[in-house]
Coordinates of C-alpha atoms and ligand atoms in Angstrom, one line a residue:
M1072 CA 8.5 11.0 19.8
E1073 CA 8.7 7.4 18.4
D1074 CA 5.3 6.7 16.8
K1075 CA 4.5 3.2 17.9
N1076 CA 2.7 2.3 14.3
T1077 CA 5.4 3.1 12.3
N1078 CA 7.1 0.0 13.9
V1079 CA 3.8 -2.4 13.1
K1080 CA 4.2 -4.4 9.7
A1081 CA 0.9 -3.7 7.9
E1082 CA -0.1 -7.7 7.3
E1083 CA -2.4 -9.1 5.0
G1084 CA -5.5 -10.6 6.4
K1085 CA -7.6 -13.9 5.7
A1086 CA -11.0 -14.3 6.1
T1087 CA -12.0 -15.9 9.6
V1088 CA -15.0 -17.6 11.3
K1089 CA -16.2 -15.9 14.1
R1090 CA -19.4 -16.3 14.5
I1091 CA -22.1 -18.6 12.9
A1092 CA -25.6 -17.1 11.6
V1093 CA -28.4 -19.3 12.4
L1094 CA -31.1 -19.4 9.5
H1095 CA -34.8 -20.7 11.3
I1096 CA -37.2 -21.3 8.3
P1097 CA -40.7 -22.6 9.9
G1098 CA -41.0 -26.1 10.1
E1099 CA -37.2 -27.2 9.0
E1100 CA -34.0 -27.8 10.9
P1101 CA -32.5 -24.1 11.5
I1102 CA -29.1 -24.2 9.0
E1103 CA -26.1 -22.9 10.2
L1104 CA -24.2 -20.1 8.1
P1105 CA -20.5 -19.4 8.8
I1106 CA -20.0 -15.7 9.5
L1107 CA -16.4 -14.6 8.0
S1108 CA -14.7 -11.8 9.2
G1109 CA -12.2 -10.0 6.4
T1110 CA -9.2 -7.3 7.1
E1111 CA -11.6 -4.1 6.7
G1112 CA -15.3 -3.6 6.5
H1113 CA -18.6 -5.6 6.5
D1114 CA -18.9 -9.4 7.4
V1115 CA -19.8 -11.8 5.2
I1116 CA -22.6 -14.6 5.6
D1117 CA -21.3 -17.8 4.0
V1118 CA -24.3 -19.0 1.9
K1119 CA -22.8 -21.7 -0.1
Q1120 CA -24.4 -24.7 1.3
L1121 CA -27.7 -23.0 1.0
G1122 CA -28.6 -24.4 -1.9
T1123 CA -28.7 -28.4 -0.5
H1124 CA -31.0 -27.4 2.0
G1125 CA -33.3 -26.4 -1.6
Y1126 CA -32.9 -22.6 -1.3
F1127 CA -30.8 -19.9 -3.2
T1128 CA -30.1 -16.4 -2.3
Y1129 CA -32.1 -13.5 -4.5
D1130 CA -30.0 -10.2 -4.9
P1131 CA -30.3 -8.9 -8.4
G1132 CA -27.8 -6.4 -9.4
F1133 CA -25.6 -7.8 -5.9
L1134 CA -26.5 -4.8 -3.7
S1135 CA -25.8 -7.2 -0.5
T1136 CA -23.4 -10.0 -1.9
A1137 CA -19.3 -10.5 -2.2
S1138 CA -18.5 -12.6 -5.3
C1139 CA -15.1 -13.3 -3.9
Q1140 CA -12.1 -12.7 -1.3
S1141 CA -10.0 -10.2 -2.6
K1142 CA -6.9 -8.5 -1.4
I1143 CA -6.5 -5.4 -3.9
T1144 CA -9.0 -2.9 -3.1
F1145 CA -11.0 -1.9 -0.3
I1146 CA -13.8 0.6 -0.3
D1147 CA -15.9 2.2 3.0
G1148 CA -18.8 3.4 1.2
E1149 CA -19.9 5.4 4.2
K1150 CA -16.7 6.7 5.4
G1151 CA -16.0 7.4 1.8
I1152 CA -12.3 5.7 2.1
L1153 CA -10.5 3.8 -0.8
L1154 CA -7.5 1.7 -0.1
H1155 CA -5.2 0.1 -2.9
R1156 CA -3.3 -2.9 -1.0
G1157 CA -3.9 -0.8 2.3
Y1158 CA -2.9 2.8 0.7
P1159 CA -5.6 5.6 0.5
I1160 CA -6.0 6.9 -2.8
Y1161 CA -5.2 10.4 -1.5
E1162 CA -1.4 9.5 -0.5
L1163 CA -1.2 7.5 -3.6
A1164 CA -2.8 10.2 -5.8
M1165 CA -0.5 12.8 -4.3
K1166 CA 2.7 10.6 -3.8
T1167 CA 3.3 8.2 -6.6
S1168 CA 2.9 8.0 -10.2
Y1169 CA 0.2 5.4 -12.3
L1170 CA 3.3 2.9 -13.3
E1171 CA 4.5 2.8 -9.2
V1172 CA 0.4 2.2 -8.6
C1173 CA -0.1 -0.6 -11.8
Y1174 CA 2.9 -2.5 -9.7
L1175 CA 0.8 -2.4 -6.4
L1176 CA -1.9 -3.8 -7.7
L1177 CA -0.1 -6.1 -9.6
Y1178 CA 2.8 -7.3 -7.0
K1179 CA 0.8 -6.0 -3.9
E1180 CA 4.0 -3.9 -2.9
L1181 CA 5.4 -0.4 -3.9
P1182 CA 8.2 -0.6 -5.8
N1183 CA 11.8 0.4 -5.1
E1184 CA 13.5 2.6 -7.5
E1185 CA 15.4 -0.7 -9.1
Q1186 CA 11.7 -2.7 -9.1
L1187 CA 10.4 0.7 -10.7
E1188 CA 12.8 0.7 -13.3
K1189 CA 12.6 -3.0 -14.5
F1190 CA 9.1 -2.4 -14.7
K1191 CA 8.8 0.6 -16.6
S1192 CA 10.8 -1.3 -19.7
K1193 CA 9.1 -4.2 -19.4
I1194 CA 6.1 -1.8 -20.2
R1195 CA 8.7 0.4 -22.4
Y1196 CA 9.2 -2.6 -24.3
N1197 CA 5.9 -4.1 -25.1
T1198 CA 4.2 -1.0 -26.7
M1199 CA 4.6 -1.6 -29.9
V1200 CA 1.6 -3.8 -31.7
H1201 CA 1.6 -6.3 -34.1
E1202 CA 2.1 -4.5 -37.4
Q1203 CA -1.3 -6.4 -38.4
L1204 CA -3.4 -5.0 -36.1
P1205 CA -3.1 -1.1 -37.4
K1206 CA -5.7 -2.9 -40.5
L1207 CA -8.1 -4.2 -38.7
F1208 CA -8.8 -0.6 -38.4
Q1209 CA -10.0 -0.2 -42.0
A1210 CA -13.0 -2.4 -40.9
F1211 CA -14.3 0.4 -38.8
R1212 CA -16.3 3.5 -40.2
R1213 CA -14.2 6.7 -39.5
D1214 CA -16.9 8.0 -37.4
S1215 CA -16.8 5.1 -34.9
H1216 CA -17.3 5.8 -31.5
P1217 CA -13.9 5.2 -29.8
M1218 CA -15.0 2.9 -26.8
A1219 CA -16.7 0.6 -30.4
I1220 CA -13.3 0.5 -32.0
M1221 CA -11.8 -0.6 -28.6
C1222 CA -14.1 -3.5 -27.7
G1223 CA -12.9 -4.7 -31.2
I1224 CA -9.4 -4.2 -31.0
A1225 CA -8.9 -5.7 -27.3
G1226 CA -10.8 -8.8 -28.4
A1227 CA -8.5 -9.0 -31.6
L1228 CA -5.4 -9.5 -29.4
S1229 CA -6.6 -12.4 -28.2
A1230 CA -5.8 -13.6 -32.1
F1231 CA -2.5 -12.4 -32.0
Y1232 CA -1.4 -14.5 -28.7
H1233 CA -3.6 -17.1 -28.7
D1234 CA -1.5 -20.2 -28.3
E1235 CA 0.8 -19.2 -26.0
I1236 CA -1.1 -18.6 -22.7
N1237 CA -1.2 -20.6 -19.8
N1238 CA -3.5 -19.4 -17.5
N1239 CA -2.2 -21.3 -14.6
N1240 CA 1.2 -20.1 -15.0
P1241 CA 2.4 -17.2 -13.1
R1242 CA 4.9 -16.3 -16.1
D1243 CA 2.6 -16.5 -18.4
R1244 CA 0.0 -13.9 -16.6
E1245 CA 2.8 -11.4 -15.9
L1246 CA 3.5 -11.6 -19.6
V1247 CA -0.5 -11.0 -20.4
A1248 CA -0.6 -8.0 -17.7
I1249 CA 2.8 -6.7 -19.3
R1250 CA 1.6 -6.7 -22.7
L1251 CA -2.1 -5.3 -21.5
L1252 CA -0.3 -2.4 -19.8
A1253 CA 1.7 -1.5 -22.4
K1254 CA -0.7 -2.1 -25.4
I1255 CA -4.0 -1.0 -24.0
P1256 CA -2.7 2.9 -23.9
T1257 CA -1.2 2.4 -27.8
L1258 CA -4.3 1.3 -29.0
A1259 CA -6.1 3.6 -27.1
A1260 CA -4.5 6.6 -29.1
M1261 CA -4.8 4.5 -32.3
A1262 CA -8.7 4.8 -31.7
Y1263 CA -8.5 8.3 -31.3
K1264 CA -6.1 8.9 -34.3
Y1265 CA -8.2 6.5 -37.0
S1266 CA -11.4 8.6 -35.9
E1267 CA -9.2 12.1 -36.9
G1268 CA -8.4 10.5 -39.9
E1269 CA -4.7 11.3 -38.4
P1270 CA -1.8 8.7 -39.0
F1271 CA -1.0 6.7 -35.9
M1272 CA 1.9 7.4 -34.0
Y1273 CA 4.5 4.9 -32.9
P1274 CA 5.1 4.8 -29.4
Q1275 CA 8.6 6.9 -27.9
N1276 CA 10.8 5.2 -25.7
H1277 CA 12.3 8.1 -24.5
L1278 CA 9.3 8.9 -22.7
S1279 CA 7.4 8.2 -19.9
F1280 CA 4.2 5.7 -20.1
T1281 CA 1.9 8.7 -19.4
G1282 CA 4.1 11.3 -21.9
N1283 CA 4.4 8.3 -24.3
F1284 CA 0.5 8.1 -24.3
L1285 CA -0.5 12.4 -24.9
H1286 CA 2.7 11.8 -27.7
M1287 CA 0.6 8.9 -29.9
M1288 CA -2.5 11.1 -29.3
F1289 CA -1.6 14.3 -29.8
A1290 CA 2.0 14.2 -32.0
T1291 CA 2.1 14.2 -36.0
P1292 CA 4.2 13.1 -38.3
C1293 CA 5.0 16.9 -39.3
E1294 CA 6.8 18.6 -36.7
P1295 CA 8.2 17.6 -32.9
Y1296 CA 5.7 17.3 -30.2
V1297 CA 6.9 18.3 -26.5
V1298 CA 5.1 16.9 -24.0
N1299 CA 3.2 19.4 -21.5
P1300 CA 4.2 18.4 -17.9
I1301 CA 1.3 20.2 -16.4
I1302 CA -0.9 17.8 -18.7
E1303 CA 1.2 14.8 -18.5
K1304 CA 1.2 15.1 -14.2
A1305 CA -2.6 15.5 -14.5
M1306 CA -3.2 12.7 -17.0
D1307 CA -1.4 11.0 -14.7
R1308 CA -3.2 11.9 -11.9
I1309 CA -6.5 10.8 -14.0
F1310 CA -4.9 7.1 -14.5
I1311 CA -4.6 6.6 -11.0
L1312 CA -7.7 7.7 -9.7
H1313 CA -9.2 5.3 -12.2
A1314 CA -7.2 2.5 -11.4
D1315 CA -9.3 0.1 -9.5
H1316 CA -12.3 -0.2 -7.4
E1317 CA -13.2 -3.6 -6.3
Q1318 CA -15.8 -5.8 -8.0
N1319 CA -17.6 -2.8 -9.7
A1320 CA -19.6 -4.4 -13.0
S1321 CA -16.8 -3.9 -16.0
T1322 CA -14.0 -6.0 -13.3
S1323 CA -16.8 -8.3 -12.4
S1324 CA -17.5 -8.7 -16.0
V1325 CA -13.9 -9.8 -16.4
R1326 CA -13.8 -11.8 -13.7
F1327 CA -16.9 -13.6 -15.1
A1328 CA -15.6 -14.1 -18.5
G1329 CA -12.1 -15.1 -16.9
S1330 CA -13.7 -18.1 -14.8
T1331 CA -14.5 -20.2 -17.5
G1332 CA -11.0 -19.9 -18.6
A1333 CA -11.0 -17.8 -21.5
N1334 CA -8.5 -15.8 -23.2
P1335 CA -7.4 -13.3 -21.0
Y1336 CA -7.5 -10.7 -23.7
A1337 CA -11.2 -11.0 -24.6
C1338 CA -12.0 -11.2 -20.8
I1339 CA -10.4 -7.5 -21.0
A1340 CA -12.6 -7.1 -24.2
A1341 CA -15.5 -7.7 -21.4
G1342 CA -14.5 -5.4 -19.2
I1343 CA -14.3 -2.4 -22.0
A1344 CA -17.5 -3.6 -22.9
A1345 CA -19.1 -3.5 -19.9
L1346 CA -17.1 -0.1 -19.0
W1347 CA -18.8 1.7 -21.7
G1348 CA -22.2 2.0 -20.1
P1349 CA -23.3 5.5 -18.9
A1350 CA -24.3 4.1 -15.7
H1351 CA -20.2 3.3 -15.4
G1352 CA -17.5 4.4 -17.4
G1353 CA -19.3 6.0 -19.6
A1354 CA -20.6 8.1 -17.0
N1355 CA -17.8 10.8 -17.4
E1356 CA -18.3 11.5 -21.3
A1357 CA -22.4 12.1 -20.2
C1358 CA -21.7 14.3 -17.5
L1359 CA -19.7 16.8 -19.9
R1360 CA -22.2 16.6 -22.3
M1361 CA -24.8 16.9 -19.8
M1362 CA -22.9 20.3 -18.4
E1363 CA -23.2 21.2 -22.5
T1364 CA -26.6 20.9 -22.7
I1365 CA -27.4 22.3 -19.4
G1366 CA -25.1 25.5 -21.1
S1367 CA -25.2 28.1 -18.2
V1368 CA -26.3 28.1 -14.5
K1369 CA -29.4 29.5 -15.1
N1370 CA -30.6 26.9 -16.2
I1371 CA -29.8 23.9 -13.7
P1372 CA -32.9 24.5 -11.2
K1373 CA -34.7 23.0 -14.6
Y1374 CA -32.2 19.9 -14.6
I1375 CA -32.1 19.3 -11.3
A1376 CA -36.2 18.7 -11.1
K1377 CA -36.1 16.8 -14.2
A1378 CA -33.4 14.8 -12.1
K1379 CA -35.7 14.1 -9.3
D1380 CA -38.7 13.5 -11.3
K1381 CA -39.6 10.1 -11.5
N1382 CA -41.3 10.1 -14.9
D1383 CA -38.3 11.6 -16.2
P1384 CA -35.4 8.9 -17.0
F1385 CA -32.5 12.1 -16.9
R1386 CA -30.5 11.1 -14.0
L1387 CA -27.8 13.6 -12.5
M1388 CA -24.5 12.5 -14.4
G1389 CA -21.4 12.3 -12.0
F1390 CA -23.8 12.0 -9.4
G1391 CA -24.6 9.5 -7.0
H1392 CA -22.9 5.5 -6.4
R1393 CA -23.5 1.8 -5.5
V1394 CA -21.4 1.9 -2.7
Y1395 CA -20.3 5.5 -2.1
K1396 CA -23.1 7.1 0.2
N1397 CA -20.8 9.8 1.1
Y1398 CA -18.3 11.4 -1.1
D1399 CA -16.2 9.8 -3.8
P1400 CA -12.5 10.4 -2.1
R1401 CA -11.8 10.3 -5.9
A1402 CA -14.1 13.0 -6.9
T1403 CA -12.8 15.1 -4.1
V1404 CA -8.9 14.5 -5.6
M1405 CA -10.1 14.9 -8.9
R1406 CA -12.1 18.4 -7.9
D1407 CA -8.9 19.5 -5.9
T1408 CA -7.0 18.7 -9.4
C1409 CA -9.2 20.3 -11.9
H1410 CA -8.5 23.7 -10.1
E1411 CA -5.1 23.1 -10.1
V1412 CA -5.2 22.2 -13.8
L1413 CA -7.0 25.0 -14.9
K1414 CA -4.7 27.6 -13.1
E1415 CA -1.4 25.9 -14.4
L1416 CA -2.9 26.1 -17.8
N1417 CA -4.1 30.1 -17.0
I1418 CA -7.7 29.0 -17.9
T1419 CA -9.5 31.1 -15.8
D1420 CA -13.0 31.2 -17.8
H1421 CA -13.6 27.0 -18.5
P1422 CA -17.2 27.5 -19.4
L1423 CA -18.8 24.3 -17.9
L1424 CA -16.6 24.7 -14.7
D1425 CA -19.2 27.6 -13.1
V1426 CA -21.9 25.1 -14.0
A1427 CA -20.3 21.9 -12.1
M1428 CA -19.5 23.6 -9.2
E1429 CA -23.2 25.2 -8.8
L1430 CA -24.5 22.0 -9.9
E1431 CA -22.6 20.6 -7.0
R1432 CA -23.6 23.3 -4.5
I1433 CA -27.4 22.9 -5.4
A1434 CA -27.9 19.1 -5.3
L1435 CA -25.2 19.1 -1.9
E1436 CA -28.0 21.3 -0.6
D1437 CA -31.2 19.5 -1.9
P1438 CA -32.8 16.9 0.1
Y1439 CA -33.9 14.6 -2.5
F1440 CA -30.0 14.2 -3.1
I1441 CA -29.2 13.9 0.6
E1442 CA -31.9 11.5 1.0
R1443 CA -30.4 9.4 -0.9
K1444 CA -26.9 9.6 -0.4
L1445 CA -26.0 11.1 -3.9
Y1446 CA -22.4 12.7 -4.1
P1447 CA -20.5 13.8 -7.0
N1448 CA -18.9 10.2 -8.0
V1449 CA -15.2 10.1 -9.9
D1450 CA -16.7 11.2 -13.4
F1451 CA -17.8 14.3 -11.9
Y1452 CA -14.9 16.5 -12.2
S1453 CA -12.9 14.5 -14.5
G1454 CA -14.3 15.5 -17.5
I1455 CA -13.5 19.2 -17.2
I1456 CA -10.1 18.3 -16.6
L1457 CA -10.0 16.1 -19.3
N1458 CA -11.8 18.4 -21.9
A1459 CA -8.8 21.3 -20.2
I1460 CA -5.9 19.0 -21.4
G1461 CA -7.6 18.4 -24.7
I1462 CA -8.7 15.3 -24.5
P1463 CA -12.0 14.8 -27.0
T1464 CA -15.1 14.3 -25.2
S1465 CA -15.8 10.6 -27.1
M1466 CA -12.2 9.7 -25.6
F1467 CA -13.3 10.2 -21.8
T1468 CA -14.2 6.7 -21.5
V1469 CA -11.3 5.1 -23.3
I1470 CA -9.7 7.2 -21.3
F1471 CA -11.2 5.1 -18.1
A1472 CA -10.4 2.2 -20.0
V1473 CA -6.7 2.6 -20.3
A1474 CA -6.1 3.6 -16.2
R1475 CA -8.5 0.4 -15.3
T1476 CA -6.7 -1.9 -17.2
I1477 CA -4.5 -2.6 -14.4
G1478 CA -7.6 -3.3 -12.0
W1479 CA -9.2 -5.4 -14.7
I1480 CA -6.1 -7.6 -15.3
S1481 CA -4.5 -7.8 -11.4
H1482 CA -8.5 -9.3 -10.7
W1483 CA -8.0 -11.5 -13.5
C1484 CA -4.9 -12.9 -11.8
E1485 CA -5.9 -12.8 -8.2
M1486 CA -8.9 -15.3 -9.4
Q1487 CA -6.5 -17.3 -11.6
E1488 CA -4.4 -17.9 -8.4
D1489 CA -7.2 -18.1 -5.7
P1490 CA -7.9 -22.5 -5.5
S1491 CA -11.3 -21.9 -4.6
S1492 CA -12.2 -20.0 -8.0
K1493 CA -15.0 -21.5 -9.8
I1494 CA -17.0 -21.0 -13.0
V1495 CA -19.4 -18.4 -12.0
R1496 CA -22.7 -19.7 -12.7
P1497 CA -25.8 -17.8 -10.7
R1498 CA -28.9 -19.1 -10.0
Q1499 CA -32.4 -17.4 -10.5
L1500 CA -35.9 -17.3 -9.3
Y1501 CA -38.0 -18.7 -12.2
T1502 CA -41.6 -17.4 -12.9
G1503 CA -41.7 -18.1 -15.9
Y1504 CA -44.8 -21.0 -17.4
P1505 CA -44.8 -24.4 -15.4
T1506 CA -44.3 -27.7 -17.8
R1507 CA -46.9 -27.5 -20.3
S1508 CA -47.2 -29.9 -23.6
V1509 CA -46.8 -29.1 -27.1
K1510 CA -49.9 -28.8 -29.0
P1511 CA -49.6 -29.8 -33.1
I1512 CA -49.6 -26.1 -35.3
G1513 CA -53.8 -26.9 -36.0
E1514 CA -54.8 -26.5 -32.3
R1515 CA -52.2 -23.5 -31.2
Ligands
SDX2049 C1 -18.7 4.7 -11.9 O1 -19.4 0.6 -9.1 C2 -18.0 1.2 -9.4 O2 -17.2 1.5 -8.6 C3 -18.4 2.3 -10.7 C4 -17.2 3.1 -10.7 C5 -15.6 2.6 -10.8 O3 -14.9 2.8 -10.4 O4 -15.8 1.1 -11.5 O5 -17.0 4.1 -9.3 C6 -17.2 4.1 -11.8 O6 -19.4 3.8 -12.4 C7 -19.1 5.8 -11.0 C8 -20.7 6.0 -11.6 C9 -21.0 6.9 -12.4 N1 -22.7 6.9 -13.3 C10 -23.2 7.9 -13.0 O7 -22.2 9.2 -12.6 C11 -24.7 7.6 -13.3 C12 -25.4 8.7 -12.9 N2 -25.7 7.7 -11.4 C13 -26.7 6.6 -11.5 O8 -27.2 5.9 -12.4 C14 -26.5 5.8 -10.0 O9 -26.1 6.8 -9.2 C15 -25.3 4.8 -10.3 C16 -25.8 3.6 -11.3 C17 -24.1 5.2 -10.3 C18 -25.9 3.8 -8.9 O10 -27.0 3.5 -9.0 P1 -27.5 2.8 -7.7 O11 -26.7 2.1 -7.0 O12 -28.4 1.3 -8.3 O13 -28.8 3.3 -7.4 P2 -30.4 3.2 -8.0 O14 -30.1 3.6 -9.3 O15 -31.0 2.3 -7.1 O16 -30.8 5.2 -7.5 C19 -31.0 5.2 -6.1 C20 -32.2 6.4 -6.1 C21 -33.0 6.1 -7.3 O17 -34.6 7.2 -6.4 P3 -35.5 6.3 -5.8 O18 -36.1 5.3 -6.7 O19 -35.3 5.6 -4.5 O20 -36.4 7.5 -5.4 O21 -31.3 7.4 -6.2 C22 -31.7 8.2 -7.4 C23 -32.9 7.0 -8.3 O22 -33.5 7.5 -8.8 N3 -30.5 8.3 -8.6 C24 -30.6 9.1 -8.7 C25 -29.4 9.5 -9.7 N4 -28.4 8.5 -9.5 C26 -29.4 7.6 -8.4 N5 -31.5 10.3 -9.4 C27 -30.7 11.5 -10.1 N6 -29.5 11.1 -10.4 C28 -28.3 10.6 -10.6 N7 -27.6 10.6 -10.6

């Protein structure tokens, strides 16, 4: 029985205008606005010309605003779908490696064996950082949060490659992407080693991308370090699940910075800074610390009540999402991986797993969460896996940044290649003082 679908070559689409919206403002001529359709998902109303009619759109937080066209990732929040270049996240997580996903995001197709080996080699021979860079770490207090160090160090990369980048040159863009993919893990491991007061470990070219990261994190010069294949596989899958996610706050920050023509390494530093917030990538660290604070299943009702109390700023970390109004498909894979890793590591009584599972069960039955479509997101189970494989809590968001670097740089490249790309300059609704005159100081 032939599957006819296998003969259909998936095609990238392009925006098409199938309908026209007509905006009727009392007392004014109707304004016609093109409705653009993409390959998947919502149609968008092109409001670019509204300014010429004396109006701006108003959408704080961009809840209903598309900032660009993109071919990299698609999310259907209602159905809990996440595609990278058309491939469902579940298939990528189960059938590929993080570097294959990086190749896919960057070059639009999954690599064959030869392409993957060449890509691995390019990454491998760029993992070392300039010997001056480690000296920068000395400027940080030893107890600095690793994300604070990452903000500084990633930005500092722009000082080492400032004059060689022509953002309009595809080869320069590819070199930037390779360097960032290769060096951010090295810098991330250095941030951890610095905070531990341990010596930095050089990359090891005989190890896999993820194995090398674990080696740089946990090896010491004093004895050989053997990468645990279970941990390596779990870490690689966590990298895949965090690789990209449309126009989230940190990716939009990279695009905003990149739209000015800024140095791409500095643009990635902008993404790292935005990711750090507990409403975004910082939620994984906040979620684990929340579960530690809850401590046991018997305390869960108290914290559910706090999360529902409008007068209490407490939120259930790892729950809710701007786009997903269904299960975050990454959370499903993360939960299954969590059980798999704990079993393979013979961790039968992880102190937080019971809290996590009971928190999930209660929240999914509670009308407050059901009405608001608040489901576990990518950060809900990731902390437990990271904790189980020995990653310190303060490094959770750094792990997210390592994984998301490919998403950031792929969007940066896509923006540079987009001929319609302009410097990002939102407008506003002004509610301040109308014009007034300055009085002499004696009359104020
Ligand atoms: C990531 O954008 C991305 O794609 C991000 C990300 C990626 O891969 O890049 O997916 C990664 O950032 C995941 C999200 C991680 N953040 C958290 O887990 C922090 C906890 N979640 C929330 O703070 C919140 O859900 C957000 C920030 C994620 C989304 O917030 P929104 O879309 O602005 O929604 P909202 O704050 O307006 O909330 C709507 C309602 C409110 O109640 P009402 O005013 O309607 O009564 O839901 C409530 C909120 O109070 N609510 C929560 C809640 N999240 C929302 N109440 C309790 N606990 C929560 N976690």
